[in-house]
Amino acid sequence: MTPAIDPNNPLTSYLPLAIALLLAGVLALLIVNLAALAGPKRPSSIKSAPFEAGSASSGTARQRFAVKFYVVALLFIVFDVEAVFLYPWAVNFRELGWFGYAEMAVFAATVVVGLIYIWKKGALEWEH
């Protein structure tokens, strides 16, 4: 006799998600282990050498980067995340009506003002 799934249990709706996550984990472990078992096993100095875009590496990996590099990276992430908010709004555009349009106009105006501010501050300039 198999136990029946209780439909009144609030965790019942999460069962498909748990099964999908379990299968994804098992598949990931399986792929990594199969690659380790079936992969090539003849290391050489040429294969172990670092490769970067076809040219020999130069310098040290411990060199310091300018702060501008990190500022540009953070700005990219901020504007990328802000662009992600546009997709659900566009999908629900008709249901949101004018209120949703006004909310997105305020959001877009804030983003544009931020972009103008960082542009005027010179945060997007690579060389000074």
Tab-separated table of N, CA, C and O in Angstrom:
chain	number	residue	atom	x	y	z
A	1	MET	N	0.838	-1.168	0.000
A	1	MET	CA	0.000	0.000	0.000
A	1	MET	C	0.896	1.249	0.000
A	1	MET	O	1.731	1.422	0.864
A	2	THR	N	0.727	2.107	-0.985
A	2	THR	CA	1.535	3.312	-1.089
A	2	THR	C	0.831	4.458	-0.385
A	2	THR	O	-0.397	4.582	-0.451
A	3	PRO	N	1.598	5.312	0.282
A	3	PRO	CA	0.955	6.452	0.946
A	3	PRO	C	0.465	7.451	-0.096
A	3	PRO	O	1.157	7.770	-1.053
A	4	ALA	N	-0.714	7.942	0.097
A	4	ALA	CA	-1.301	8.921	-0.821
A	4	ALA	C	-0.789	10.316	-0.475
A	4	ALA	O	-0.453	10.606	0.666
A	5	ILE	N	-0.736	11.165	-1.468
A	5	ILE	CA	-0.315	12.546	-1.254
A	5	ILE	C	-1.527	13.322	-0.763
A	5	ILE	O	-2.585	13.320	-1.394
A	6	ASP	N	-1.355	13.961	0.367
A	6	ASP	CA	-2.445	14.718	0.969
A	6	ASP	C	-2.615	16.046	0.235
A	6	ASP	O	-1.724	16.902	0.284
A	7	PRO	N	-3.730	16.263	-0.449
A	7	PRO	CA	-3.904	17.519	-1.188
A	7	PRO	C	-4.091	18.724	-0.278
A	7	PRO	O	-3.957	19.857	-0.726
A	8	ASN	N	-4.402	18.510	0.991
A	8	ASN	CA	-4.597	19.631	1.910
A	8	ASN	C	-3.286	20.119	2.516
A	8	ASN	O	-3.254	21.157	3.167
A	9	ASN	N	-2.216	19.370	2.332
A	9	ASN	CA	-0.914	19.761	2.855
A	9	ASN	C	-0.386	20.941	2.029
A	9	ASN	O	-0.317	20.870	0.798
A	10	PRO	N	0.001	22.047	2.668
A	10	PRO	CA	0.476	23.211	1.888
A	10	PRO	C	1.790	22.952	1.147
A	10	PRO	O	2.126	23.661	0.212
A	11	LEU	N	2.538	21.937	1.547
A	11	LEU	CA	3.800	21.643	0.876
A	11	LEU	C	3.622	20.808	-0.380
A	11	LEU	O	4.569	20.619	-1.137
A	12	THR	N	2.409	20.329	-0.627
A	12	THR	CA	2.154	19.477	-1.788
A	12	THR	C	2.449	20.209	-3.101
A	12	THR	O	2.944	19.614	-4.050
A	13	SER	N	2.167	21.492	-3.146
A	13	SER	CA	2.390	22.243	-4.388
A	13	SER	C	3.877	22.393	-4.701
A	13	SER	O	4.236	22.712	-5.832
A	14	TYR	N	4.750	22.191	-3.708
A	14	TYR	CA	6.191	22.310	-3.925
A	14	TYR	C	6.836	21.006	-4.357
A	14	TYR	O	8.034	20.965	-4.638
A	15	LEU	N	6.073	19.929	-4.406
A	15	LEU	CA	6.636	18.628	-4.775
A	15	LEU	C	7.253	18.633	-6.177
A	15	LEU	O	8.373	18.159	-6.351
A	16	PRO	N	6.580	19.170	-7.203
A	16	PRO	CA	7.226	19.201	-8.530
A	16	PRO	C	8.533	20.002	-8.535
A	16	PRO	O	9.496	19.618	-9.198
A	17	LEU	N	8.578	21.090	-7.780
A	17	LEU	CA	9.800	21.887	-7.702
A	17	LEU	C	10.914	21.094	-7.029
A	17	LEU	O	12.065	21.113	-7.482
A	18	ALA	N	10.589	20.388	-5.959
A	18	ALA	CA	11.588	19.573	-5.271
A	18	ALA	C	12.119	18.472	-6.186
A	18	ALA	O	13.323	18.197	-6.207
A	19	ILE	N	11.232	17.860	-6.958
A	19	ILE	CA	11.656	16.805	-7.892
A	19	ILE	C	12.569	17.390	-8.974
A	19	ILE	O	13.603	16.807	-9.309
A	20	ALA	N	12.213	18.566	-9.504
A	20	ALA	CA	13.037	19.204	-10.539
A	20	ALA	C	14.421	19.569	-9.992
A	20	ALA	O	15.439	19.367	-10.666
A	21	LEU	N	14.467	20.113	-8.774
A	21	LEU	CA	15.756	20.465	-8.180
A	21	LEU	C	16.594	19.220	-7.907
A	21	LEU	O	17.813	19.228	-8.118
A	22	LEU	N	15.960	18.163	-7.445
A	22	LEU	CA	16.676	16.915	-7.198
A	22	LEU	C	17.242	16.349	-8.500
A	22	LEU	O	18.416	15.962	-8.569
A	23	LEU	N	16.438	16.342	-9.561
A	23	LEU	CA	16.915	15.850	-10.853
A	23	LEU	C	18.044	16.718	-11.402
A	23	LEU	O	19.009	16.201	-11.982
A	24	ALA	N	17.943	18.031	-11.221
A	24	ALA	CA	18.996	18.928	-11.700
A	24	ALA	C	20.306	18.661	-10.955
A	24	ALA	O	21.378	18.629	-11.555
A	25	GLY	N	20.223	18.464	-9.652
A	25	GLY	CA	21.428	18.167	-8.876
A	25	GLY	C	22.052	16.844	-9.265
A	25	GLY	O	23.276	16.737	-9.407
A	26	VAL	N	21.215	15.821	-9.437
A	26	VAL	CA	21.730	14.508	-9.837
A	26	VAL	C	22.361	14.588	-11.223
A	26	VAL	O	23.435	14.036	-11.464
A	27	LEU	N	21.708	15.297	-12.138
A	27	LEU	CA	22.250	15.432	-13.492
A	27	LEU	C	23.582	16.188	-13.484
A	27	LEU	O	24.516	15.818	-14.193
A	28	ALA	N	23.685	17.247	-12.670
A	28	ALA	CA	24.937	18.003	-12.593
A	28	ALA	C	26.065	17.122	-12.073
A	28	ALA	O	27.173	17.119	-12.628
A	29	LEU	N	25.803	16.385	-11.016
A	29	LEU	CA	26.830	15.480	-10.479
A	29	LEU	C	27.210	14.400	-11.483
A	29	LEU	O	28.376	14.060	-11.627
A	30	LEU	N	26.211	13.886	-12.181
A	30	LEU	CA	26.457	12.842	-13.172
A	30	LEU	C	27.333	13.366	-14.309
A	30	LEU	O	28.301	12.708	-14.717
A	31	ILE	N	27.042	14.542	-14.809
A	31	ILE	CA	27.809	15.113	-15.918
A	31	ILE	C	29.251	15.391	-15.498
A	31	ILE	O	30.198	15.094	-16.238
A	32	VAL	N	29.437	15.963	-14.308
A	32	VAL	CA	30.796	16.269	-13.842
A	32	VAL	C	31.598	14.985	-13.671
A	32	VAL	O	32.771	14.904	-14.078
A	33	ASN	N	30.996	13.975	-13.071
A	33	ASN	CA	31.718	12.719	-12.854
A	33	ASN	C	31.994	11.982	-14.157
A	33	ASN	O	33.068	11.397	-14.320
A	34	LEU	N	31.053	11.995	-15.090
A	34	LEU	CA	31.300	11.355	-16.379
A	34	LEU	C	32.406	12.074	-17.150
A	34	LEU	O	33.216	11.429	-17.822
A	35	ALA	N	32.442	13.390	-17.063
A	35	ALA	CA	33.503	14.138	-17.741
A	35	ALA	C	34.857	13.812	-17.131
A	35	ALA	O	35.860	13.702	-17.847
A	36	ALA	N	34.898	13.651	-15.818
A	36	ALA	CA	36.162	13.314	-15.174
A	36	ALA	C	36.603	11.897	-15.542
A	36	ALA	O	37.791	11.638	-15.712
A	37	LEU	N	35.653	10.982	-15.664
A	37	LEU	CA	35.995	9.604	-16.000
A	37	LEU	C	36.335	9.424	-17.473
A	37	LEU	O	37.272	8.714	-17.823
A	38	ALA	N	35.576	10.062	-18.344
A	38	ALA	CA	35.742	9.839	-19.777
A	38	ALA	C	36.661	10.854	-20.451
A	38	ALA	O	36.996	10.694	-21.615
A	39	GLY	N	37.070	11.895	-19.734
A	39	GLY	CA	37.880	12.944	-20.330
A	39	GLY	C	39.301	12.506	-20.603
A	39	GLY	O	39.756	11.456	-20.140
A	40	PRO	N	40.042	13.309	-21.369
A	40	PRO	CA	41.427	12.979	-21.677
A	40	PRO	C	42.289	13.027	-20.412
A	40	PRO	O	42.052	13.815	-19.511
A	41	LYS	N	43.292	12.159	-20.386
A	41	LYS	CA	44.110	12.050	-19.188
A	41	LYS	C	45.605	12.140	-19.489
A	41	LYS	O	46.414	11.539	-18.808
A	42	ARG	N	45.985	12.855	-20.512
A	42	ARG	CA	47.403	13.001	-20.845
A	42	ARG	C	47.829	14.463	-20.679
A	42	ARG	O	47.910	15.214	-21.665
A	43	PRO	N	48.097	14.900	-19.471
A	43	PRO	CA	48.509	16.297	-19.301
A	43	PRO	C	49.903	16.537	-19.863
A	43	PRO	O	50.743	15.644	-19.867
A	44	SER	N	50.128	17.724	-20.358
A	44	SER	CA	51.443	18.111	-20.853
A	44	SER	C	51.682	19.570	-20.479
A	44	SER	O	50.773	20.269	-20.051
A	45	SER	N	52.912	20.017	-20.660
A	45	SER	CA	53.224	21.407	-20.311
A	45	SER	C	52.491	22.378	-21.220
A	45	SER	O	52.110	23.463	-20.801
A	46	ILE	N	52.278	21.989	-22.465
A	46	ILE	CA	51.563	22.864	-23.396
A	46	ILE	C	50.093	22.961	-23.004
A	46	ILE	O	49.495	24.030	-23.007
A	47	LYS	N	49.489	21.829	-22.647
A	47	LYS	CA	48.090	21.833	-22.247
A	47	LYS	C	47.871	22.545	-20.915
A	47	LYS	O	46.810	23.108	-20.671
A	48	SER	N	48.861	22.535	-20.059
A	48	SER	CA	48.732	23.156	-18.745
A	48	SER	C	49.042	24.649	-18.764
A	48	SER	O	48.806	25.335	-17.779
A	49	ALA	N	49.593	25.153	-19.859
A	49	ALA	CA	49.947	26.566	-19.946
A	49	ALA	C	48.683	27.415	-20.043
A	49	ALA	O	47.711	27.027	-20.675
A	50	PRO	N	48.691	28.590	-19.420
A	50	PRO	CA	47.521	29.475	-19.530
A	50	PRO	C	47.366	29.976	-20.964
A	50	PRO	O	48.343	30.248	-21.651
A	51	PHE	N	46.131	30.071	-21.392
A	51	PHE	CA	45.832	30.495	-22.759
A	51	PHE	C	44.863	31.659	-22.703
A	51	PHE	O	43.839	31.586	-22.039
A	52	GLU	N	45.212	32.742	-23.380
A	52	GLU	CA	44.324	33.889	-23.370
A	52	GLU	C	44.303	34.516	-24.756
A	52	GLU	O	45.230	35.184	-25.167
A	53	ALA	N	43.264	34.248	-25.481
A	53	ALA	CA	43.010	34.869	-26.781
A	53	ALA	C	44.153	34.656	-27.770
A	53	ALA	O	44.402	35.495	-28.611
A	54	GLY	N	44.847	33.567	-27.665
A	54	GLY	CA	45.885	33.250	-28.636
A	54	GLY	C	47.213	33.921	-28.399
A	54	GLY	O	48.149	33.706	-29.152
A	55	SER	N	47.319	34.758	-27.386
A	55	SER	CA	48.593	35.419	-27.129
A	55	SER	C	49.134	34.981	-25.774
A	55	SER	O	48.384	34.605	-24.884
A	56	ALA	N	50.436	35.037	-25.657
A	56	ALA	CA	51.072	34.632	-24.397
A	56	ALA	C	50.701	35.615	-23.303
A	56	ALA	O	50.615	36.825	-23.524
A	57	SER	N	50.481	35.093	-22.107
A	57	SER	CA	50.120	35.969	-20.999
A	57	SER	C	51.351	36.738	-20.543
A	57	SER	O	52.480	36.258	-20.611
A	58	SER	N	51.125	37.948	-20.082
A	58	SER	CA	52.222	38.776	-19.600
A	58	SER	C	51.777	39.471	-18.326
A	58	SER	O	50.598	39.723	-18.122
A	59	GLY	N	52.708	39.801	-17.491
A	59	GLY	CA	52.371	40.486	-16.251
A	59	GLY	C	51.990	39.501	-15.162
A	59	GLY	O	52.097	38.290	-15.307
A	60	THR	N	51.540	40.067	-14.071
A	60	THR	CA	51.166	39.250	-12.929
A	60	THR	C	49.659	39.294	-12.728
A	60	THR	O	49.000	40.262	-13.109
A	61	ALA	N	49.145	38.274	-12.120
A	61	ALA	CA	47.715	38.241	-11.827
A	61	ALA	C	47.382	39.091	-10.611
A	61	ALA	O	46.219	39.294	-10.291
A	62	ARG	N	48.381	39.597	-9.922
A	62	ARG	CA	48.177	40.370	-8.704
A	62	ARG	C	48.205	41.882	-8.941
A	62	ARG	O	48.240	42.653	-8.005
A	63	GLN	N	48.205	42.312	-10.198
A	63	GLN	CA	48.266	43.743	-10.467
A	63	GLN	C	46.982	44.437	-10.032
A	63	GLN	O	45.926	43.835	-10.000
A	64	ARG	N	47.090	45.690	-9.725
A	64	ARG	CA	45.930	46.471	-9.286
A	64	ARG	C	45.220	47.060	-10.496
A	64	ARG	O	45.830	47.451	-11.471
A	65	PHE	N	43.907	47.116	-10.376
A	65	PHE	CA	43.098	47.731	-11.416
A	65	PHE	C	42.668	49.112	-10.945
A	65	PHE	O	42.502	49.350	-9.753
A	66	ALA	N	42.449	49.981	-11.898
A	66	ALA	CA	41.969	51.312	-11.563
A	66	ALA	C	40.543	51.222	-11.034
A	66	ALA	O	39.779	50.328	-11.386
A	67	VAL	N	40.187	52.155	-10.184
A	67	VAL	CA	38.842	52.178	-9.606
A	67	VAL	C	37.799	52.356	-10.700
A	67	VAL	O	36.688	51.844	-10.587
A	68	LYS	N	38.159	53.045	-11.776
A	68	LYS	CA	37.215	53.252	-12.877
A	68	LYS	C	36.702	51.934	-13.447
A	68	LYS	O	35.562	51.842	-13.872
A	69	PHE	N	37.554	50.924	-13.463
A	69	PHE	CA	37.127	49.620	-13.955
A	69	PHE	C	35.962	49.102	-13.133
A	69	PHE	O	34.964	48.618	-13.658
A	70	TYR	N	36.066	49.203	-11.817
A	70	TYR	CA	35.009	48.719	-10.946
A	70	TYR	C	33.770	49.594	-11.027
A	70	TYR	O	32.647	49.101	-10.941
A	71	VAL	N	33.951	50.896	-11.182
A	71	VAL	CA	32.808	51.804	-11.300
A	71	VAL	C	32.007	51.474	-12.550
A	71	VAL	O	30.780	51.381	-12.514
A	72	VAL	N	32.689	51.273	-13.658
A	72	VAL	CA	31.996	50.932	-14.902
A	72	VAL	C	31.299	49.579	-14.770
A	72	VAL	O	30.173	49.397	-15.226
A	73	ALA	N	31.943	48.621	-14.111
A	73	ALA	CA	31.323	47.311	-13.913
A	73	ALA	C	30.067	47.433	-13.062
A	73	ALA	O	29.025	46.836	-13.379
A	74	LEU	N	30.125	48.204	-11.992
A	74	LEU	CA	28.943	48.397	-11.147
A	74	LEU	C	27.835	49.126	-11.893
A	74	LEU	O	26.657	48.786	-11.762
A	75	LEU	N	28.198	50.124	-12.680
A	75	LEU	CA	27.182	50.840	-13.457
A	75	LEU	C	26.525	49.922	-14.474
A	75	LEU	O	25.314	49.977	-14.690
A	76	PHE	N	27.317	49.051	-15.088
A	76	PHE	CA	26.742	48.088	-16.021
A	76	PHE	C	25.738	47.193	-15.322
A	76	PHE	O	24.641	46.954	-15.828
A	77	ILE	N	26.092	46.693	-14.149
A	77	ILE	CA	25.180	45.819	-13.410
A	77	ILE	C	23.921	46.569	-13.015
A	77	ILE	O	22.802	46.051	-13.155
A	78	VAL	N	24.061	47.799	-12.533
A	78	VAL	CA	22.887	48.587	-12.127
A	78	VAL	C	21.951	48.801	-13.307
A	78	VAL	O	20.741	48.560	-13.209
A	79	PHE	N	22.475	49.220	-14.440
A	79	PHE	CA	21.607	49.483	-15.589
A	79	PHE	C	21.086	48.196	-16.202
A	79	PHE	O	19.999	48.168	-16.777
A	80	ASP	N	21.820	47.111	-16.079
A	80	ASP	CA	21.336	45.824	-16.560
A	80	ASP	C	20.156	45.349	-15.718
A	80	ASP	O	19.152	44.878	-16.245
A	81	VAL	N	20.269	45.485	-14.408
A	81	VAL	CA	19.170	45.097	-13.521
A	81	VAL	C	17.961	45.986	-13.763
A	81	VAL	O	16.809	45.517	-13.756
A	82	GLU	N	18.184	47.253	-13.988
A	82	GLU	CA	17.066	48.151	-14.273
A	82	GLU	C	16.373	47.773	-15.583
A	82	GLU	O	15.168	47.867	-15.705
A	83	ALA	N	17.144	47.319	-16.556
A	83	ALA	CA	16.541	46.890	-17.821
A	83	ALA	C	15.699	45.639	-17.630
A	83	ALA	O	14.700	45.435	-18.340
A	84	VAL	N	16.058	44.802	-16.664
A	84	VAL	CA	15.278	43.584	-16.392
A	84	VAL	C	13.877	43.945	-15.908
A	84	VAL	O	12.918	43.217	-16.161
A	85	PHE	N	13.722	45.076	-15.231
A	85	PHE	CA	12.409	45.491	-14.751
A	85	PHE	C	11.480	45.886	-15.894
A	85	PHE	O	10.256	45.929	-15.721
A	86	LEU	N	12.022	46.193	-17.058
A	86	LEU	CA	11.189	46.588	-18.186
A	86	LEU	C	10.404	45.414	-18.773
A	86	LEU	O	9.306	45.601	-19.290
A	87	TYR	N	10.943	44.218	-18.702
A	87	TYR	CA	10.280	43.068	-19.335
A	87	TYR	C	8.937	42.733	-18.689
A	87	TYR	O	7.932	42.641	-19.396
A	88	PRO	N	8.848	42.562	-17.359
A	88	PRO	CA	7.528	42.269	-16.791
A	88	PRO	C	6.542	43.410	-17.004
A	88	PRO	O	5.337	43.183	-17.160
A	89	TRP	N	7.046	44.626	-17.000
A	89	TRP	CA	6.152	45.758	-17.254
A	89	TRP	C	5.591	45.689	-18.679
A	89	TRP	O	4.409	45.910	-18.892
A	90	ALA	N	6.447	45.369	-19.644
A	90	ALA	CA	5.991	45.283	-21.030
A	90	ALA	C	5.004	44.143	-21.224
A	90	ALA	O	4.047	44.258	-21.987
A	91	VAL	N	5.207	43.036	-20.504
A	91	VAL	CA	4.288	41.903	-20.619
A	91	VAL	C	2.924	42.260	-20.065
A	91	VAL	O	1.892	41.891	-20.624
A	92	ASN	N	2.876	43.009	-18.965
A	92	ASN	CA	1.611	43.372	-18.317
A	92	ASN	C	1.164	44.785	-18.647
A	92	ASN	O	0.369	45.366	-17.911
A	93	PHE	N	1.644	45.331	-19.727
A	93	PHE	CA	1.365	46.730	-20.063
A	93	PHE	C	-0.126	47.011	-20.146
A	93	PHE	O	-0.626	47.991	-19.601
A	94	ARG	N	-0.893	46.161	-20.832
A	94	ARG	CA	-2.339	46.414	-21.007
A	94	ARG	C	-3.103	46.322	-19.690
A	94	ARG	O	-4.040	47.065	-19.464
A	95	GLU	N	-2.709	45.396	-18.817
A	95	GLU	CA	-3.414	45.230	-17.554
A	95	GLU	C	-3.111	46.369	-16.575
A	95	GLU	O	-3.917	46.677	-15.713
A	96	LEU	N	-1.935	46.972	-16.685
A	96	LEU	CA	-1.543	48.012	-15.742
A	96	LEU	C	-2.225	49.346	-16.020
A	96	LEU	O	-2.412	50.143	-15.112
A	97	GLY	N	-2.532	49.601	-17.258
A	97	GLY	CA	-3.217	50.845	-17.610
A	97	GLY	C	-2.314	52.062	-17.463
A	97	GLY	O	-1.082	51.974	-17.487
A	98	TRP	N	-2.964	53.221	-17.298
A	98	TRP	CA	-2.230	54.476	-17.227
A	98	TRP	C	-1.397	54.599	-15.962
A	98	TRP	O	-0.353	55.247	-15.952
A	99	PHE	N	-1.872	53.975	-14.875
A	99	PHE	CA	-1.097	54.019	-13.631
A	99	PHE	C	0.244	53.311	-13.815
A	99	PHE	O	1.285	53.819	-13.399
A	100	GLY	N	0.222	52.149	-14.453
A	100	GLY	CA	1.456	51.423	-14.732
A	100	GLY	C	2.361	52.192	-15.675
A	100	GLY	O	3.583	52.157	-15.544
A	101	TYR	N	1.756	52.890	-16.642
A	101	TYR	CA	2.545	53.704	-17.567
A	101	TYR	C	3.229	54.840	-16.817
A	101	TYR	O	4.408	55.130	-17.045
A	102	ALA	N	2.477	55.480	-15.921
A	102	ALA	CA	3.058	56.579	-15.142
A	102	ALA	C	4.172	56.073	-14.224
A	102	ALA	O	5.216	56.741	-14.083
A	103	GLU	N	3.977	54.914	-13.617
A	103	GLU	CA	5.030	54.354	-12.766
A	103	GLU	C	6.301	54.094	-13.561
A	103	GLU	O	7.409	54.395	-13.105
A	104	MET	N	6.154	53.530	-14.759
A	104	MET	CA	7.338	53.244	-15.571
A	104	MET	C	7.959	54.531	-16.092
A	104	MET	O	9.184	54.601	-16.246
A	105	ALA	N	7.159	55.544	-16.338
A	105	ALA	CA	7.720	56.825	-16.767
A	105	ALA	C	8.579	57.430	-15.654
A	105	ALA	O	9.672	57.948	-15.920
A	106	VAL	N	8.118	57.344	-14.413
A	106	VAL	CA	8.903	57.846	-13.285
A	106	VAL	C	10.187	57.027	-13.137
A	106	VAL	O	11.274	57.571	-12.927
A	107	PHE	N	10.064	55.701	-13.268
A	107	PHE	CA	11.234	54.822	-13.175
A	107	PHE	C	12.243	55.144	-14.272
A	107	PHE	O	13.439	55.294	-14.012
A	108	ALA	N	11.762	55.263	-15.509
A	108	ALA	CA	12.653	55.558	-16.636
A	108	ALA	C	13.287	56.938	-16.482
A	108	ALA	O	14.469	57.116	-16.799
A	109	ALA	N	12.522	57.905	-15.983
A	109	ALA	CA	13.081	59.244	-15.770
A	109	ALA	C	14.181	59.204	-14.725
A	109	ALA	O	15.224	59.867	-14.878
A	110	THR	N	13.988	58.414	-13.677
A	110	THR	CA	15.023	58.273	-12.652
A	110	THR	C	16.289	57.658	-13.242
A	110	THR	O	17.411	58.108	-12.947
A	111	VAL	N	16.123	56.660	-14.084
A	111	VAL	CA	17.271	56.017	-14.720
A	111	VAL	C	17.986	56.997	-15.641
A	111	VAL	O	19.225	57.075	-15.647
A	112	VAL	N	17.247	57.756	-16.406
A	112	VAL	CA	17.849	58.727	-17.327
A	112	VAL	C	18.582	59.820	-16.553
A	112	VAL	O	19.691	60.221	-16.923
A	113	VAL	N	17.986	60.295	-15.458
A	113	VAL	CA	18.657	61.313	-14.644
A	113	VAL	C	19.950	60.749	-14.061
A	113	VAL	O	20.991	61.426	-14.049
A	114	GLY	N	19.914	59.498	-13.606
A	114	GLY	CA	21.133	58.865	-13.095
A	114	GLY	C	22.194	58.728	-14.169
A	114	GLY	O	23.384	58.950	-13.921
A	115	LEU	N	21.774	58.348	-15.367
A	115	LEU	CA	22.718	58.221	-16.482
A	115	LEU	C	23.336	59.568	-16.832
A	115	LEU	O	24.555	59.664	-17.043
A	116	ILE	N	22.534	60.610	-16.875
A	116	ILE	CA	23.056	61.954	-17.174
A	116	ILE	C	24.036	62.389	-16.087
A	116	ILE	O	25.099	62.951	-16.384
A	117	TYR	N	23.704	62.097	-14.840
A	117	TYR	CA	24.576	62.471	-13.728
A	117	TYR	C	25.949	61.795	-13.841
A	117	TYR	O	26.977	62.465	-13.741
A	118	ILE	N	25.942	60.474	-14.065
A	118	ILE	CA	27.237	59.789	-14.145
A	118	ILE	C	27.994	60.172	-15.414
A	118	ILE	O	29.217	60.163	-15.439
A	119	TRP	N	27.259	60.519	-16.459
A	119	TRP	CA	27.903	60.969	-17.688
A	119	TRP	C	28.611	62.309	-17.451
A	119	TRP	O	29.751	62.512	-17.853
A	120	LYS	N	27.905	63.240	-16.787
A	120	LYS	CA	28.488	64.553	-16.508
A	120	LYS	C	29.660	64.462	-15.528
A	120	LYS	O	30.595	65.249	-15.605
A	121	LYS	N	29.615	63.504	-14.601
A	121	LYS	CA	30.701	63.314	-13.645
A	121	LYS	C	31.926	62.680	-14.291
A	121	LYS	O	32.994	62.651	-13.695
A	122	GLY	N	31.767	62.134	-15.503
A	122	GLY	CA	32.894	61.539	-16.207
A	122	GLY	C	33.149	60.095	-15.823
A	122	GLY	O	34.225	59.567	-16.101
A	123	ALA	N	32.158	59.431	-15.225
A	123	ALA	CA	32.340	58.049	-14.809
A	123	ALA	C	32.422	57.096	-16.003
A	123	ALA	O	32.916	55.983	-15.857
A	124	LEU	N	31.955	57.521	-17.148
A	124	LEU	CA	31.983	56.659	-18.331
A	124	LEU	C	33.197	56.905	-19.208
A	124	LEU	O	33.377	56.255	-20.222
A	125	GLU	N	34.052	57.860	-18.829
A	125	GLU	CA	35.267	58.167	-19.585
A	125	GLU	C	36.390	57.235	-19.148
A	125	GLU	O	36.644	57.067	-17.955
A	126	TRP	N	37.051	56.624	-20.099
A	126	TRP	CA	38.143	55.710	-19.764
A	126	TRP	C	39.453	56.429	-19.560
A	126	TRP	O	40.295	56.020	-18.799
A	127	GLU	N	39.676	57.508	-20.284
A	127	GLU	CA	40.966	58.206	-20.194
A	127	GLU	C	40.760	59.654	-19.825
A	127	GLU	O	39.869	60.321	-20.331
A	128	HIS	N	41.620	60.142	-18.924
A	128	HIS	CA	41.572	61.558	-18.531
A	128	HIS	C	42.922	62.175	-18.728
A	128	HIS	O	43.930	61.654	-18.501
